[in-house]
Amino acid sequence: IVTSCGALDLSFPPEFKFGSASASYQVEGAWNVSDKAISVWDKLVHDNPDAISDRSNGDVACDSYHLWQRDIEMAEELGLHFYRFSISWPRVLPSGYANYISKDGREYYDNLINGLLEKGIEPLVTIYHWDLPQNLQELGGWLNPMITDLFADYAKVLFSLYGDRVKTWLTLNEPMAMCDGTFNTGTMAPPLVVEDVGAYICNKNILIAHAKAWRIYDEEFKPLYNGEVSIANNFFWYEPLTPDDEDIAEAARQNMGGRYSHAIYTKEGGWPPVIEKMVAEASEKKGYNKSNLPEFTQDEIELIRGTFDFYAVNHYTTRLIRHAEPGEELDLNDVPDLNGKVLVNPDWPTTTSSWFSVYPEGLRRQLVWLKEQYGDIKFLITENGYSSGIGLEDTARINYYRDNLEQILLAIKEDGVNVVGYTAWTLMDNFEWSDGYQSRFGLYEVDFDSPTRTRTPRASAAYYKNIIKAHKLVEPNENF
Ligand code: GBH
């Protein structure tokens, strides 16, 4: 690759870290052991098996609740610097409240954290990756403002239990999926569509919940442990279909990305002004007497502003967008309250996931955009990976990792984006939400028919291991 200053230097910065990730509901299984309570995902898969394309569920999943030692072994085989996993709220706090901590739940994560540290692998903890205690859903879940304090209480329990050993925390995974992906499209748990208003109420509550947790850490735990806390955002990168569509592409980025970031990462805080205007106009058109975007008080703006130590981003794919034609029908694949049509580029290779086609250049552009929007801060890629079917010879996944890592190197070296680490999604095949076990993202293949859930490295595992060992982007065919 030739860049502005000659050939691209394929080495990663010395401090750059490589990891891999998973999430509690996707891997743990053991859905009803001990005093664990049920989550919204347990409820969804049991009440409504048709919501999952292969009618499977996460009751056993990878059985990581019992096989955590094997998981650590795989992390070690790969040479990971860190392993990102999430904690199940109803496993640690069965009542949802901080009044009672489960002994078994607490011990499970203690073992995992200690086991990783013994191998020199940093634990990176996601506090919430979508498995809300079902009883809190019955109070309204992410639509009830009281969730913000309950979440902060839960986060505080985790900081107290594990803060001496866990130095990097993510409060919430993908608020966009939690709000837009739930209340607009109804494809996630809880299966509850709340048209027009739900996603925006959830959006505000999430920002406040995150901010409260961040401030608790900052005030009470940072002085003791000096760790870092952030929130993991994701959104499709939007490219204009034609040069005339750049304004609508930018509005889409602000809608799906800025709506979850502007309040935290900008000096002025609050909603992106363009989104306030867009939602106000759309609400009026739909006959509402006020905007569906809830207002922030000045106190709330200040509570949220600046609650980050780095920017965490999950990136998978890119969409095209153009201005909608007059009277054109828009649907749930489009951006809410935006008069634009979202398209998939038919030239980009597809994957096993219906929403996912491959366009590595989008990652670099997204990183550059994030730096332009939110400043020269640290960026950690908390997820990136490829979905295939079963099979150990996963050349397409290898190419995906190669090409995305190349774009990250370009962002670092050509655009000066301070990317500090990379997380491959995912360590092993797991319960891929509404796709069940049909979409495989794993570096390790899991045999879900075997009672021992045998894990076998794919070709991509060997490739990723080589990259980590060399600390540079080796080529897939390079003898290493
Ligand atoms: C991440 O979400 C998740 O954090 C992780 O748990 C998951 O396993 C991984 O990616 C792979 O999917 O069908 O149009 O309604 C990625 C972003 C958000 C993509 C929800 C799929 C549903 C799209 N995902 N989205 S749609």
Short mmCIF file of C-alpha atoms and ligand atoms in Angstrom, two decimals:
data_model
loop_
_atom_site.label_atom_id
_atom_site.label_comp_id
_atom_site.label_asym_id
_atom_site.label_seq_id
_atom_site.Cartn_x
_atom_site.Cartn_y
_atom_site.Cartn_z
CA ILE A 1 0.00 0.00 0.00
CA VAL A 2 1.47 3.32 -0.98
CA THR A 3 0.53 6.28 1.19
CA SER A 4 1.43 9.98 1.12
CA CYS A 5 4.80 9.19 2.67
CA GLY A 6 5.69 6.02 0.82
CA ALA A 7 4.79 2.48 1.74
CA LEU A 8 2.53 2.03 4.74
CA ASP A 9 4.43 0.97 7.83
CA LEU A 10 2.55 -2.14 8.85
CA SER A 11 3.58 -2.16 12.49
CA PHE A 12 1.16 -1.14 15.22
CA PRO A 13 2.15 1.53 17.76
CA PRO A 14 4.13 -0.03 20.64
CA GLU A 15 1.35 0.47 23.21
CA PHE A 16 -1.41 -0.79 20.89
CA LYS A 17 -3.39 -3.66 22.45
CA PHE A 18 -5.21 -6.59 20.89
CA GLY A 19 -8.15 -8.36 22.45
CA SER A 20 -11.23 -10.38 21.76
CA ALA A 21 -14.72 -10.23 23.20
CA SER A 22 -17.91 -11.98 24.21
CA ALA A 23 -21.10 -11.14 26.09
CA SER A 24 -22.76 -12.91 29.00
CA TYR A 25 -26.05 -13.98 27.43
CA GLN A 26 -24.30 -15.04 24.23
CA VAL A 27 -21.84 -17.44 25.90
CA GLU A 28 -22.60 -18.28 29.53
CA GLY A 29 -25.66 -20.50 29.42
CA ALA A 30 -26.56 -21.63 32.97
CA TRP A 31 -29.63 -19.47 32.65
CA ASN A 32 -31.25 -20.76 35.83
CA VAL A 33 -28.44 -22.05 38.03
CA SER A 34 -28.24 -21.13 41.67
CA ASP A 35 -30.14 -17.96 42.50
CA LYS A 36 -29.76 -16.33 39.10
CA ALA A 37 -32.89 -14.47 38.06
CA ILE A 38 -34.14 -14.33 34.48
CA SER A 39 -33.31 -11.58 32.03
CA VAL A 40 -35.33 -10.09 29.21
CA TRP A 41 -33.49 -12.45 26.85
CA ASP A 42 -34.38 -15.55 28.88
CA LYS A 43 -37.97 -14.41 28.74
CA LEU A 44 -37.96 -13.65 25.02
CA VAL A 45 -36.45 -16.98 23.91
CA HIS A 46 -38.73 -19.03 26.16
CA ASP A 47 -41.99 -17.21 25.48
CA ASN A 48 -41.44 -16.63 21.81
CA PRO A 49 -39.05 -19.15 20.21
CA ASP A 50 -40.09 -17.97 16.74
CA ALA A 51 -38.30 -14.69 17.40
CA ILE A 52 -35.03 -16.60 16.86
CA SER A 53 -34.44 -17.75 13.30
CA ASP A 54 -33.36 -21.31 14.24
CA ARG A 55 -35.64 -21.40 17.32
CA SER A 56 -32.57 -21.81 19.52
CA ASN A 57 -31.79 -20.01 22.76
CA GLY A 58 -28.97 -19.20 25.15
CA ASP A 59 -29.97 -21.68 27.87
CA VAL A 60 -26.66 -23.49 27.46
CA ALA A 61 -24.95 -21.47 24.70
CA CYS A 62 -21.17 -22.06 24.96
CA ASP A 63 -21.62 -23.15 28.57
CA SER A 64 -18.93 -20.67 29.55
CA TYR A 65 -20.41 -20.60 33.05
CA HIS A 66 -18.79 -24.01 33.44
CA LEU A 67 -16.08 -23.86 30.76
CA TRP A 68 -14.49 -20.53 31.68
CA GLN A 69 -11.09 -22.17 32.13
CA ARG A 70 -11.14 -23.27 28.51
CA ASP A 71 -12.09 -19.71 27.49
CA ILE A 72 -9.05 -18.36 29.32
CA GLU A 73 -6.91 -21.02 27.66
CA MET A 74 -8.07 -19.84 24.23
CA ALA A 75 -7.35 -16.22 25.11
CA GLU A 76 -3.88 -17.36 26.11
CA GLU A 77 -3.40 -19.42 22.92
CA LEU A 78 -4.16 -16.32 20.88
CA GLY A 79 -1.80 -14.18 22.93
CA LEU A 80 -4.54 -11.64 23.72
CA HIS A 81 -3.57 -8.57 25.72
CA PHE A 82 -7.13 -8.28 27.00
CA TYR A 83 -10.39 -10.18 27.02
CA ARG A 84 -13.63 -8.20 26.93
CA PHE A 85 -16.62 -9.94 28.53
CA SER A 86 -19.84 -8.74 30.08
CA ILE A 87 -21.39 -9.36 33.47
CA SER A 88 -24.94 -10.63 33.77
CA TRP A 89 -26.92 -8.25 36.00
CA PRO A 90 -29.48 -10.89 37.10
CA ARG A 91 -26.66 -13.34 37.90
CA VAL A 92 -24.95 -10.94 40.31
CA LEU A 93 -28.02 -9.08 41.59
CA PRO A 94 -30.96 -11.51 41.34
CA SER A 95 -33.47 -8.93 42.57
CA GLY A 96 -32.17 -6.34 40.11
CA TYR A 97 -31.50 -4.16 43.14
CA ALA A 98 -28.25 -3.86 45.06
CA ASN A 99 -29.83 -5.20 48.26
CA TYR A 100 -28.46 -8.71 47.77
CA ILE A 101 -25.39 -10.01 45.94
CA SER A 102 -25.41 -13.63 44.72
CA LYS A 103 -22.48 -15.56 46.14
CA ASP A 104 -22.27 -17.87 43.11
CA GLY A 105 -22.65 -15.02 40.64
CA ARG A 106 -19.95 -13.04 42.36
CA GLU A 107 -17.61 -16.05 42.45
CA TYR A 108 -18.04 -16.84 38.78
CA TYR A 109 -16.69 -13.47 37.71
CA ASP A 110 -14.03 -13.53 40.42
CA ASN A 111 -12.72 -16.78 38.98
CA LEU A 112 -12.79 -15.48 35.43
CA ILE A 113 -11.02 -12.24 36.33
CA ASN A 114 -8.40 -13.93 38.49
CA GLY A 115 -7.83 -16.65 35.91
CA LEU A 116 -7.21 -14.08 33.18
CA LEU A 117 -4.87 -12.04 35.35
CA GLU A 118 -2.86 -15.15 36.21
CA LYS A 119 -2.16 -15.52 32.50
CA GLY A 120 -1.30 -11.85 32.14
CA ILE A 121 -4.50 -11.07 30.26
CA GLU A 122 -6.32 -7.89 31.20
CA PRO A 123 -10.03 -8.26 31.94
CA LEU A 124 -12.09 -5.58 30.19
CA VAL A 125 -15.60 -5.57 31.60
CA THR A 126 -18.84 -4.53 29.96
CA ILE A 127 -21.28 -3.82 32.76
CA TYR A 128 -24.36 -4.28 30.60
CA HIS A 129 -24.66 -6.17 27.33
CA TRP A 130 -28.45 -6.37 27.02
CA ASP A 131 -29.51 -8.93 29.66
CA LEU A 132 -31.72 -6.70 31.81
CA PRO A 133 -33.31 -8.40 34.84
CA GLN A 134 -36.85 -9.22 33.72
CA ASN A 135 -38.40 -7.78 36.89
CA LEU A 136 -36.89 -4.38 36.03
CA GLN A 137 -38.40 -4.67 32.57
CA GLU A 138 -41.73 -5.04 34.30
CA LEU A 139 -41.14 -1.61 35.83
CA GLY A 140 -40.61 -0.23 32.32
CA GLY A 141 -36.94 -1.07 31.86
CA TRP A 142 -35.04 1.50 29.83
CA LEU A 143 -38.18 3.59 29.38
CA ASN A 144 -38.50 4.33 33.11
CA PRO A 145 -36.12 7.05 34.37
CA MET A 146 -35.67 5.11 37.63
CA ILE A 147 -33.49 2.66 35.66
CA THR A 148 -30.72 5.26 35.72
CA ASP A 149 -30.26 4.94 39.49
CA LEU A 150 -30.72 1.18 39.50
CA PHE A 151 -28.05 0.87 36.83
CA ALA A 152 -25.73 3.17 38.77
CA ASP A 153 -26.26 1.05 41.92
CA TYR A 154 -25.47 -2.11 39.95
CA ALA A 155 -22.36 -0.52 38.44
CA LYS A 156 -21.21 0.55 41.90
CA VAL A 157 -21.51 -3.03 43.17
CA LEU A 158 -19.27 -4.20 40.32
CA PHE A 159 -16.72 -1.42 40.89
CA SER A 160 -16.60 -2.44 44.58
CA LEU A 161 -16.32 -6.17 43.88
CA TYR A 162 -13.85 -6.12 40.99
CA GLY A 163 -12.42 -2.58 40.71
CA ASP A 164 -9.16 -3.61 42.36
CA ARG A 165 -8.49 -5.92 39.38
CA VAL A 166 -10.52 -4.52 36.47
CA LYS A 167 -9.02 -1.31 35.12
CA THR A 168 -11.12 -0.78 32.00
CA TRP A 169 -14.90 -0.65 32.10
CA LEU A 170 -17.62 -0.15 29.52
CA THR A 171 -20.90 0.90 31.06
CA LEU A 172 -23.25 -0.17 28.25
CA ASN A 173 -22.89 -1.96 24.96
CA GLU A 174 -24.43 -0.34 21.90
CA PRO A 175 -27.15 1.95 23.16
CA MET A 176 -28.29 2.29 19.57
CA ALA A 177 -29.15 -1.41 19.45
CA MET A 178 -30.73 -1.18 22.92
CA CYS A 179 -32.98 1.74 21.99
CA ASP A 180 -33.49 1.98 18.23
CA GLY A 181 -32.96 -1.76 17.73
CA THR A 182 -35.51 -2.54 20.41
CA PHE A 183 -38.27 0.04 20.46
CA ASN A 184 -38.27 0.92 16.75
CA THR A 185 -37.69 -2.45 15.13
CA GLY A 186 -38.73 -4.93 17.86
CA THR A 187 -35.96 -7.39 16.93
CA MET A 188 -34.29 -7.38 20.35
CA ALA A 189 -35.49 -8.09 23.90
CA PRO A 190 -37.85 -7.00 25.21
CA PRO A 191 -39.98 -7.56 22.10
CA LEU A 192 -41.71 -4.26 22.54
CA VAL A 193 -42.21 -1.72 19.79
CA VAL A 194 -42.93 1.75 21.11
CA GLU A 195 -43.30 3.75 17.94
CA ASP A 196 -41.90 7.25 17.53
CA VAL A 197 -41.12 7.91 21.21
CA GLY A 198 -39.61 4.78 22.81
CA ALA A 199 -36.14 4.91 21.29
CA TYR A 200 -35.69 8.58 22.23
CA ILE A 201 -36.79 8.10 25.85
CA CYS A 202 -34.45 5.11 26.11
CA ASN A 203 -31.70 7.18 24.47
CA LYS A 204 -31.96 9.87 27.15
CA ASN A 205 -32.15 7.38 30.04
CA ILE A 206 -29.09 5.56 28.76
CA LEU A 207 -27.02 8.71 28.59
CA ILE A 208 -27.99 9.54 32.18
CA ALA A 209 -27.43 5.97 33.44
CA HIS A 210 -23.98 5.93 31.86
CA ALA A 211 -23.13 9.35 33.29
CA LYS A 212 -24.18 8.40 36.81
CA ALA A 213 -22.05 5.25 36.72
CA TRP A 214 -19.07 7.13 35.26
CA ARG A 215 -19.29 9.77 37.99
CA ILE A 216 -19.47 7.16 40.76
CA TYR A 217 -16.29 5.59 39.40
CA ASP A 218 -14.61 8.94 38.93
CA GLU A 219 -15.37 10.14 42.45
CA GLU A 220 -15.14 6.98 44.53
CA PHE A 221 -13.00 4.46 42.66
CA LYS A 222 -10.66 6.35 40.35
CA PRO A 223 -8.64 7.69 43.32
CA LEU A 224 -8.15 4.09 44.50
CA TYR A 225 -7.66 2.17 41.28
CA ASN A 226 -6.98 4.71 38.55
CA GLY A 227 -8.98 2.83 35.90
CA GLU A 228 -10.95 4.09 32.91
CA VAL A 229 -14.64 4.00 32.04
CA SER A 230 -16.47 4.59 28.79
CA ILE A 231 -19.51 3.43 26.78
CA ALA A 232 -19.37 1.27 23.63
CA ASN A 233 -21.14 2.89 20.71
CA ASN A 234 -21.94 1.46 17.34
CA PHE A 235 -23.61 2.69 14.23
CA PHE A 236 -23.45 1.87 10.56
CA TRP A 237 -21.12 4.24 8.75
CA TYR A 238 -23.15 6.23 6.17
CA GLU A 239 -21.76 7.10 2.75
CA PRO A 240 -23.63 9.42 0.38
CA LEU A 241 -24.95 7.67 -2.74
CA THR A 242 -24.00 10.71 -4.87
CA PRO A 243 -22.06 13.87 -3.92
CA ASP A 244 -25.44 15.65 -3.59
CA ASP A 245 -26.35 13.32 -0.74
CA GLU A 246 -23.51 14.28 1.60
CA ASP A 247 -25.83 16.44 3.73
CA ILE A 248 -28.27 13.59 4.30
CA ALA A 249 -25.40 11.18 5.04
CA GLU A 250 -24.10 13.61 7.64
CA ALA A 251 -27.58 13.90 9.17
CA ALA A 252 -27.76 10.09 9.34
CA ARG A 253 -24.40 9.95 11.16
CA GLN A 254 -25.60 12.55 13.64
CA ASN A 255 -28.86 10.69 14.10
CA MET A 256 -27.48 7.19 14.65
CA GLY A 257 -24.06 8.14 16.07
CA GLY A 258 -24.31 11.69 17.41
CA ARG A 259 -27.52 10.99 19.28
CA TYR A 260 -25.55 8.69 21.61
CA SER A 261 -22.28 10.64 21.65
CA HIS A 262 -22.80 14.39 21.37
CA ALA A 263 -24.04 14.74 24.97
CA ILE A 264 -20.97 12.96 26.32
CA TYR A 265 -18.11 14.03 24.08
CA THR A 266 -18.74 17.64 23.03
CA LYS A 267 -18.07 20.82 25.01
CA GLU A 268 -21.66 22.05 24.64
CA GLY A 269 -23.27 18.69 25.47
CA GLY A 270 -26.95 17.86 24.92
CA TRP A 271 -28.44 16.56 21.67
CA PRO A 272 -26.82 17.37 18.34
CA PRO A 273 -28.63 20.59 17.28
CA VAL A 274 -29.43 19.15 13.84
CA ILE A 275 -31.21 16.22 15.52
CA GLU A 276 -33.27 18.48 17.78
CA LYS A 277 -34.50 20.27 14.70
CA MET A 278 -35.07 17.09 12.70
CA VAL A 279 -37.08 15.31 15.40
CA ALA A 280 -39.10 18.46 16.23
CA GLU A 281 -40.12 18.84 12.58
CA ALA A 282 -40.89 15.15 12.14
CA SER A 283 -42.94 15.06 15.35
CA GLU A 284 -44.98 18.05 14.22
CA LYS A 285 -45.61 16.44 10.84
CA LYS A 286 -46.88 13.32 12.59
CA GLY A 287 -49.32 15.47 14.60
CA TYR A 288 -47.61 15.44 18.00
CA ASN A 289 -47.91 18.69 19.93
CA LYS A 290 -44.27 18.60 21.00
CA SER A 291 -41.03 17.02 19.92
CA ASN A 292 -40.61 13.32 20.66
CA LEU A 293 -37.00 13.99 21.60
CA PRO A 294 -37.13 14.52 25.40
CA GLU A 295 -35.47 17.71 26.60
CA PHE A 296 -32.46 17.81 28.88
CA THR A 297 -32.39 20.16 31.85
CA GLN A 298 -29.19 22.20 32.25
CA ASP A 299 -28.27 19.97 35.20
CA GLU A 300 -28.67 16.86 33.08
CA ILE A 301 -26.54 18.36 30.33
CA GLU A 302 -23.79 18.98 32.86
CA LEU A 303 -24.20 15.56 34.46
CA ILE A 304 -23.55 13.83 31.13
CA ARG A 305 -20.98 16.12 29.53
CA GLY A 306 -17.40 14.87 29.76
CA THR A 307 -18.21 11.44 31.21
CA PHE A 308 -15.59 9.50 29.24
CA ASP A 309 -11.98 8.38 29.43
CA PHE A 310 -11.79 7.23 25.80
CA TYR A 311 -14.17 6.60 22.89
CA ALA A 312 -15.19 2.96 22.47
CA VAL A 313 -16.54 2.01 19.06
CA ASN A 314 -17.95 -1.21 17.60
CA HIS A 315 -17.75 -1.22 13.82
CA TYR A 316 -19.04 -3.76 11.34
CA THR A 317 -20.45 -2.25 8.19
CA THR A 318 -21.46 0.70 6.04
CA ARG A 319 -24.66 1.84 4.36
CA LEU A 320 -25.34 4.18 1.46
CA ILE A 321 -27.96 6.87 1.79
CA ARG A 322 -29.68 9.32 -0.56
CA HIS A 323 -32.40 11.95 -0.23
CA ALA A 324 -35.84 10.36 -0.30
CA GLU A 325 -37.90 11.07 -3.39
CA PRO A 326 -41.09 13.08 -2.84
CA GLY A 327 -43.66 10.75 -1.31
CA GLU A 328 -41.26 7.80 -1.17
CA GLU A 329 -42.12 5.19 1.45
CA LEU A 330 -39.52 4.82 4.14
CA ASP A 331 -39.27 1.83 6.45
CA LEU A 332 -37.51 0.47 9.50
CA ASN A 333 -34.24 0.04 7.62
CA ASP A 334 -34.15 3.80 7.21
CA VAL A 335 -33.00 6.31 9.80
CA PRO A 336 -35.82 7.42 12.11
CA ASP A 337 -37.27 10.86 11.40
CA LEU A 338 -34.85 11.43 8.53
CA ASN A 339 -36.09 11.92 5.02
CA GLY A 340 -33.49 9.68 3.45
CA LYS A 341 -33.43 6.23 1.84
CA VAL A 342 -30.83 3.81 3.18
CA LEU A 343 -29.36 1.40 0.64
CA VAL A 344 -26.98 -1.51 0.61
CA ASN A 345 -24.28 -1.42 -2.04
CA PRO A 346 -24.84 -4.59 -4.09
CA ASP A 347 -21.15 -4.69 -5.02
CA TRP A 348 -19.99 -5.25 -1.47
CA PRO A 349 -19.54 -8.90 -0.46
CA THR A 350 -22.31 -10.19 1.79
CA THR A 351 -21.93 -12.25 4.97
CA THR A 352 -24.14 -14.70 6.83
CA SER A 353 -25.80 -11.81 8.71
CA SER A 354 -28.53 -10.13 6.65
CA TRP A 355 -27.51 -6.63 7.82
CA PHE A 356 -23.81 -7.03 7.14
CA SER A 357 -21.86 -6.46 3.92
CA VAL A 358 -18.15 -5.82 3.73
CA TYR A 359 -16.66 -2.38 3.12
CA PRO A 360 -13.47 -1.94 5.18
CA GLU A 361 -12.87 1.67 4.03
CA GLY A 362 -15.91 2.66 6.10
CA LEU A 363 -14.04 1.97 9.33
CA ARG A 364 -11.27 4.45 8.54
CA ARG A 365 -13.80 7.13 7.53
CA GLN A 366 -15.80 6.54 10.68
CA LEU A 367 -12.69 6.95 12.83
CA VAL A 368 -11.74 10.17 11.04
CA TRP A 369 -15.28 11.49 11.48
CA LEU A 370 -15.30 10.62 15.18
CA LYS A 371 -12.05 12.47 15.68
CA GLU A 372 -13.39 15.50 13.81
CA GLN A 373 -16.56 15.48 15.89
CA TYR A 374 -15.26 14.68 19.36
CA GLY A 375 -11.62 15.66 19.27
CA ASP A 376 -8.21 14.09 19.44
CA ILE A 377 -9.10 11.57 22.14
CA LYS A 378 -8.23 7.90 22.59
CA PHE A 379 -10.23 5.46 20.48
CA LEU A 380 -10.62 1.81 21.38
CA ILE A 381 -12.23 -0.50 18.86
CA THR A 382 -14.35 -2.66 21.13
CA GLU A 383 -15.81 -4.91 18.38
CA ASN A 384 -15.06 -5.77 14.77
CA GLY A 385 -15.51 -9.12 13.11
CA TYR A 386 -17.06 -11.20 10.36
CA SER A 387 -20.01 -13.59 10.21
CA SER A 388 -19.81 -16.89 8.33
CA GLY A 389 -21.36 -20.31 8.47
CA ILE A 390 -19.75 -23.39 10.00
CA GLY A 391 -16.22 -24.25 8.83
CA LEU A 392 -12.64 -24.00 9.98
CA GLU A 393 -11.15 -22.65 6.74
CA ASP A 394 -12.50 -19.12 7.08
CA THR A 395 -10.58 -17.23 4.41
CA ALA A 396 -13.23 -14.51 4.17
CA ARG A 397 -12.89 -13.80 7.91
CA ILE A 398 -9.12 -13.66 7.57
CA ASN A 399 -9.48 -11.13 4.77
CA TYR A 400 -11.96 -9.12 6.80
CA TYR A 401 -9.54 -8.84 9.71
CA ARG A 402 -6.66 -8.04 7.41
CA ASP A 403 -8.50 -5.32 5.51
CA ASN A 404 -10.05 -3.71 8.57
CA LEU A 405 -6.73 -3.67 10.43
CA GLU A 406 -5.15 -2.05 7.39
CA GLN A 407 -7.77 0.71 7.53
CA ILE A 408 -7.00 1.20 11.21
CA LEU A 409 -3.30 1.54 10.43
CA LEU A 410 -4.16 4.12 7.78
CA ALA A 411 -6.32 6.02 10.29
CA ILE A 412 -3.47 5.99 12.79
CA LYS A 413 -0.61 6.81 10.43
CA GLU A 414 -2.23 8.93 7.74
CA ASP A 415 -5.02 10.65 9.64
CA GLY A 416 -3.49 10.84 13.11
CA VAL A 417 -6.37 9.10 14.86
CA ASN A 418 -5.22 7.86 18.27
CA VAL A 419 -6.49 4.27 18.09
CA VAL A 420 -5.16 2.47 21.16
CA GLY A 421 -6.52 -1.02 20.68
CA TYR A 422 -8.57 -3.51 18.72
CA THR A 423 -11.09 -6.14 19.78
CA ALA A 424 -11.97 -9.06 17.53
CA TRP A 425 -15.62 -10.07 17.80
CA THR A 426 -15.70 -12.79 18.86
CA LEU A 427 -13.56 -15.29 20.75
CA MET A 428 -15.89 -18.22 19.94
CA ASP A 429 -19.13 -18.83 18.06
CA ASN A 430 -22.03 -17.94 20.29
CA PHE A 431 -25.74 -17.13 20.47
CA GLU A 432 -26.06 -14.43 17.82
CA TRP A 433 -29.30 -12.90 19.14
CA SER A 434 -32.19 -13.26 16.67
CA ASP A 435 -29.92 -15.19 14.26
CA GLY A 436 -29.46 -17.92 16.88
CA TYR A 437 -26.47 -20.14 16.04
CA GLN A 438 -26.69 -19.65 12.29
CA SER A 439 -24.32 -16.70 12.07
CA ARG A 440 -20.87 -17.59 13.34
CA PHE A 441 -18.45 -14.81 14.31
CA GLY A 442 -15.93 -16.93 16.23
CA LEU A 443 -12.17 -17.17 15.98
CA TYR A 444 -12.93 -20.55 17.54
CA GLU A 445 -15.69 -22.73 16.18
CA VAL A 446 -18.02 -24.18 18.80
CA ASP A 447 -19.74 -27.52 18.34
CA PHE A 448 -23.17 -26.83 19.79
CA ASP A 449 -24.18 -30.49 19.36
CA SER A 450 -21.47 -31.74 21.68
CA PRO A 451 -22.29 -31.74 25.39
CA THR A 452 -18.82 -30.35 26.07
CA ARG A 453 -19.27 -27.54 23.55
CA THR A 454 -15.91 -28.34 21.96
CA ARG A 455 -14.04 -25.26 20.78
CA THR A 456 -11.69 -25.59 17.78
CA PRO A 457 -9.51 -22.81 16.38
CA ARG A 458 -10.32 -21.61 12.87
CA ALA A 459 -7.67 -20.54 10.38
CA SER A 460 -8.46 -16.96 11.41
CA ALA A 461 -7.39 -17.74 14.99
CA ALA A 462 -3.91 -18.63 13.74
CA TYR A 463 -3.83 -15.48 11.62
CA TYR A 464 -4.91 -13.20 14.48
CA LYS A 465 -2.36 -14.86 16.74
CA ASN A 466 0.39 -14.11 14.21
CA ILE A 467 -0.63 -10.47 14.00
CA ILE A 468 -0.57 -10.13 17.77
CA LYS A 469 2.79 -11.86 18.04
CA ALA A 470 4.38 -9.79 15.27
CA HIS A 471 2.63 -6.62 16.49
CA LYS A 472 2.22 -5.78 12.84
CA LEU A 473 -0.15 -6.54 10.02
CA VAL A 474 1.31 -9.73 8.56
CA GLU A 475 -0.23 -10.96 5.32
CA PRO A 476 -2.46 -14.04 5.47
CA ASN A 477 -0.11 -16.02 3.23
CA GLU A 478 3.05 -14.80 4.93
CA ASN A 479 5.13 -17.49 6.50
CA PHE A 480 5.47 -16.48 10.06
C1 GBH B 1 -22.83 -6.33 17.98
O1 GBH B 1 -23.91 -5.67 17.41
C2 GBH B 1 -23.16 -6.83 19.37
O2 GBH B 1 -22.56 -6.02 20.34
C3 GBH B 1 -22.80 -8.26 19.59
O3 GBH B 1 -23.42 -8.73 20.73
C4 GBH B 1 -23.13 -9.05 18.36
O4 GBH B 1 -22.95 -10.42 18.54
C5 GBH B 1 -22.26 -8.58 17.24
O5 GBH B 1 -22.37 -7.22 17.07
C6 GBH B 1 -22.57 -9.22 15.90
O6 GBH B 1 -23.87 -8.92 15.54
O7 GBH B 1 -31.46 -6.75 11.49
O8 GBH B 1 -31.35 -4.44 10.74
O9 GBH B 1 -32.51 -4.98 12.82
C7 GBH B 1 -23.70 -5.25 16.07
C8 GBH B 1 -24.75 -4.30 15.63
C9 GBH B 1 -27.05 -4.08 15.98
C10 GBH B 1 -26.21 -5.37 14.17
C11 GBH B 1 -28.43 -4.70 15.78
C12 GBH B 1 -27.54 -6.00 13.96
C13 GBH B 1 -29.85 -5.55 14.03
C14 GBH B 1 -29.97 -5.07 12.63
N1 GBH B 1 -26.02 -4.97 15.52
N2 GBH B 1 -28.54 -5.06 14.39
S1 GBH B 1 -31.45 -5.34 11.88
#
